[in-house]
Amino acid sequence: MEFAFYFASGIAVVSTLRVITHTNPVHALLYLIISLIAVAMTFFALGAPFAGVLEVIAYAGAIMVLFVFVVMMLNLGPASVQQERVWLKPGIWLGPVILGALLLVELLYVLFTHQSGQAIGHTTVDAKAVGISLFGPYLLVVELASMLLLAAAVTAFHLGRNEAKEQ
């Protein structure tokens, strides 16, 4: 499992560097999805399947779909059609497809060569343990984080209003 951890970590670092270095937002989003899936693989390798599943569902699934829709909505107009044709050439998908295929090969290797549930630390953190931690000693931190996210949402709404743009 150490191989799986280091391999997924390497892919996460490489794809995150590609996110930072790309100026095209569509390319950056593709590499960010691969990076988030690689981070989920590291969670699985460390024995935290609940955190890995949450990473895939919440970040790689829901939030990245939202980011893709936002990028698509911001590129309105006739000039964006030509720009999207340039962005969506078949060669653009080569990097994310290679990194995603490497993660798939790693997943298949781990599934078929190691015992089920084996982790690096030889312990598995399940959903009940996460819930007890979040709503036990870390309750104040969780509530402060929720208030911070609420404040960020209210600020984003205020800054994005049409009335604020007209002033």
Tab-separated table of C-alpha atoms in Angstrom:
chain	number	residue	atom	x	y	z
A	1	MET	CA	0.000	0.000	0.000
A	2	GLU	CA	2.960	2.317	0.375
A	3	PHE	CA	3.423	2.142	-3.384
A	4	ALA	CA	-0.208	3.197	-3.900
A	5	PHE	CA	0.185	6.090	-1.492
A	6	TYR	CA	3.366	7.451	-3.070
A	7	PHE	CA	2.138	6.900	-6.612
A	8	ALA	CA	-1.175	8.698	-6.000
A	9	SER	CA	0.655	11.464	-4.144
A	10	GLY	CA	3.016	11.934	-7.090
A	11	ILE	CA	0.122	12.164	-9.520
A	12	ALA	CA	-1.600	14.667	-7.220
A	13	VAL	CA	1.520	16.847	-7.124
A	14	VAL	CA	2.067	16.692	-10.899
A	15	SER	CA	-1.545	17.466	-11.732
A	16	THR	CA	-1.686	20.270	-9.155
A	17	LEU	CA	1.405	21.839	-10.713
A	18	ARG	CA	-0.362	21.633	-14.075
A	19	VAL	CA	-3.358	23.415	-12.528
A	20	ILE	CA	-1.125	26.240	-11.362
A	21	THR	CA	0.837	26.594	-14.591
A	22	HIS	CA	-2.086	26.517	-17.046
A	23	THR	CA	-3.540	29.825	-18.142
A	24	ASN	CA	-6.551	28.175	-19.754
A	25	PRO	CA	-9.292	27.629	-17.166
A	26	VAL	CA	-10.706	24.517	-18.867
A	27	HIS	CA	-7.302	22.795	-18.845
A	28	ALA	CA	-6.777	23.781	-15.227
A	29	LEU	CA	-10.159	22.322	-14.248
A	30	LEU	CA	-9.376	19.017	-15.959
A	31	TYR	CA	-6.107	18.718	-14.066
A	32	LEU	CA	-7.801	19.791	-10.820
A	33	ILE	CA	-10.298	16.931	-11.156
A	34	ILE	CA	-7.414	14.484	-11.603
A	35	SER	CA	-5.658	16.022	-8.595
A	36	LEU	CA	-8.729	15.620	-6.382
A	37	ILE	CA	-9.174	11.994	-7.447
A	38	ALA	CA	-5.493	11.344	-6.650
A	39	VAL	CA	-5.952	12.870	-3.196
A	40	ALA	CA	-8.922	10.539	-2.684
A	41	MET	CA	-6.654	7.616	-3.603
A	42	THR	CA	-4.154	8.711	-0.950
A	43	PHE	CA	-6.971	8.746	1.622
A	44	PHE	CA	-7.882	5.195	0.621
A	45	ALA	CA	-4.238	4.128	0.910
A	46	LEU	CA	-3.983	5.650	4.394
A	47	GLY	CA	-7.031	3.739	5.625
A	48	ALA	CA	-9.617	6.505	5.510
A	49	PRO	CA	-12.181	5.278	2.966
A	50	PHE	CA	-14.879	7.627	4.264
A	51	ALA	CA	-12.672	10.672	3.627
A	52	GLY	CA	-11.781	9.305	0.180
A	53	VAL	CA	-15.421	8.822	-0.769
A	54	LEU	CA	-16.296	12.306	0.497
A	55	GLU	CA	-13.410	13.712	-1.564
A	56	VAL	CA	-14.753	12.094	-4.729
A	57	ILE	CA	-18.407	12.923	-4.112
A	58	ALA	CA	-18.095	16.439	-2.711
A	59	TYR	CA	-15.039	17.866	-4.443
A	60	ALA	CA	-14.363	15.904	-7.618
A	61	GLY	CA	-18.071	15.471	-8.234
A	62	ALA	CA	-20.238	18.352	-7.112
A	63	ILE	CA	-17.854	21.287	-6.767
A	64	MET	CA	-15.936	20.573	-9.970
A	65	VAL	CA	-19.178	20.289	-11.941
A	66	LEU	CA	-20.126	23.678	-10.511
A	67	PHE	CA	-16.746	25.116	-11.579
A	68	VAL	CA	-17.157	23.724	-15.108
A	69	PHE	CA	-20.619	25.271	-15.388
A	70	VAL	CA	-19.339	28.620	-14.128
A	71	VAL	CA	-16.535	28.609	-16.694
A	72	MET	CA	-19.040	27.715	-19.388
A	73	MET	CA	-21.404	30.487	-18.291
A	74	LEU	CA	-18.688	33.139	-18.213
A	75	ASN	CA	-17.660	32.486	-21.816
A	76	LEU	CA	-20.807	33.827	-23.454
A	77	GLY	CA	-20.830	35.487	-26.864
A	78	PRO	CA	-19.890	34.642	-30.465
A	79	ALA	CA	-16.145	34.949	-29.851
A	80	SER	CA	-16.294	32.242	-27.190
A	81	VAL	CA	-17.487	29.605	-29.672
A	82	GLN	CA	-14.243	29.838	-31.633
A	83	GLN	CA	-12.253	29.980	-28.409
A	84	GLU	CA	-13.911	26.782	-27.140
A	85	ARG	CA	-13.108	25.007	-30.402
A	86	VAL	CA	-9.462	25.882	-29.883
A	87	TRP	CA	-9.595	24.826	-26.227
A	88	LEU	CA	-11.276	21.490	-26.844
A	89	LYS	CA	-8.833	19.979	-29.327
A	90	PRO	CA	-8.231	16.250	-28.811
A	91	GLY	CA	-4.644	16.893	-27.633
A	92	ILE	CA	-5.907	18.840	-24.626
A	93	TRP	CA	-7.316	15.679	-23.084
A	94	LEU	CA	-4.048	13.749	-23.412
A	95	GLY	CA	-2.474	14.836	-20.090
A	96	PRO	CA	-5.533	14.274	-17.889
A	97	VAL	CA	-6.312	10.986	-19.639
A	98	ILE	CA	-2.770	9.697	-19.022
A	99	LEU	CA	-2.846	10.691	-15.341
A	100	GLY	CA	-6.358	9.256	-14.919
A	101	ALA	CA	-5.292	5.995	-16.600
A	102	LEU	CA	-2.316	5.752	-14.241
A	103	LEU	CA	-4.670	6.158	-11.279
A	104	LEU	CA	-6.955	3.461	-12.719
A	105	VAL	CA	-4.014	1.081	-13.153
A	106	GLU	CA	-2.965	1.808	-9.577
A	107	LEU	CA	-6.494	1.137	-8.315
A	108	LEU	CA	-6.678	-2.165	-10.174
A	109	TYR	CA	-3.228	-3.142	-8.903
A	110	VAL	CA	-4.185	-2.436	-5.308
A	111	LEU	CA	-7.544	-4.194	-5.607
A	112	PHE	CA	-6.171	-7.395	-7.084
A	113	THR	CA	-2.840	-7.757	-5.255
A	114	HIS	CA	-3.579	-6.654	-1.683
A	115	GLN	CA	-6.019	-7.845	0.912
A	116	SER	CA	-9.281	-5.957	1.183
A	117	GLY	CA	-9.180	-3.097	3.682
A	118	GLN	CA	-5.407	-3.203	4.173
A	119	ALA	CA	-3.944	0.252	4.844
A	120	ILE	CA	-0.519	1.719	5.525
A	121	GLY	CA	-1.242	2.395	9.179
A	122	HIS	CA	-3.158	-0.907	9.558
A	123	THR	CA	-6.130	0.991	10.960
A	124	THR	CA	-9.269	2.074	9.195
A	125	VAL	CA	-11.150	5.247	10.050
A	126	ASP	CA	-14.870	4.753	9.472
A	127	ALA	CA	-17.738	7.234	9.266
A	128	LYS	CA	-18.701	6.813	12.922
A	129	ALA	CA	-15.203	7.804	14.096
A	130	VAL	CA	-15.253	10.879	11.865
A	131	GLY	CA	-18.666	11.917	13.200
A	132	ILE	CA	-17.594	11.455	16.818
A	133	SER	CA	-14.492	13.580	16.187
A	134	LEU	CA	-16.367	16.336	14.366
A	135	PHE	CA	-19.170	16.614	16.895
A	136	GLY	CA	-17.065	15.872	19.950
A	137	PRO	CA	-13.828	17.721	20.699
A	138	TYR	CA	-13.819	19.623	17.373
A	139	LEU	CA	-17.392	20.932	17.512
A	140	LEU	CA	-16.314	24.551	18.023
A	141	VAL	CA	-13.922	24.415	15.061
A	142	VAL	CA	-16.596	22.885	12.813
A	143	GLU	CA	-19.093	25.573	13.775
A	144	LEU	CA	-16.536	28.344	13.234
A	145	ALA	CA	-15.754	26.937	9.783
A	146	SER	CA	-19.473	26.877	8.941
A	147	MET	CA	-19.827	30.520	10.020
A	148	LEU	CA	-16.812	31.459	7.891
A	149	LEU	CA	-18.344	29.716	4.862
A	150	LEU	CA	-21.655	31.481	5.485
A	151	ALA	CA	-19.871	34.841	5.664
A	152	ALA	CA	-18.046	34.049	2.404
A	153	ALA	CA	-21.332	33.156	0.688
A	154	VAL	CA	-23.001	36.373	1.852
A	155	THR	CA	-19.982	38.400	0.706
A	156	ALA	CA	-19.938	36.697	-2.702
A	157	PHE	CA	-23.654	37.420	-3.103
A	158	HIS	CA	-23.159	41.052	-2.123
A	159	LEU	CA	-20.243	41.544	-4.508
A	160	GLY	CA	-22.020	39.809	-7.378
A	161	ARG	CA	-25.259	41.788	-7.201
A	162	ASN	CA	-26.250	43.851	-10.223
A	163	GLU	CA	-26.777	46.917	-8.028
A	164	ALA	CA	-23.192	46.767	-6.802
A	165	LYS	CA	-21.901	46.524	-10.376
A	166	GLU	CA	-23.871	49.600	-11.460
A	167	GLN	CA	-22.369	51.909	-8.816
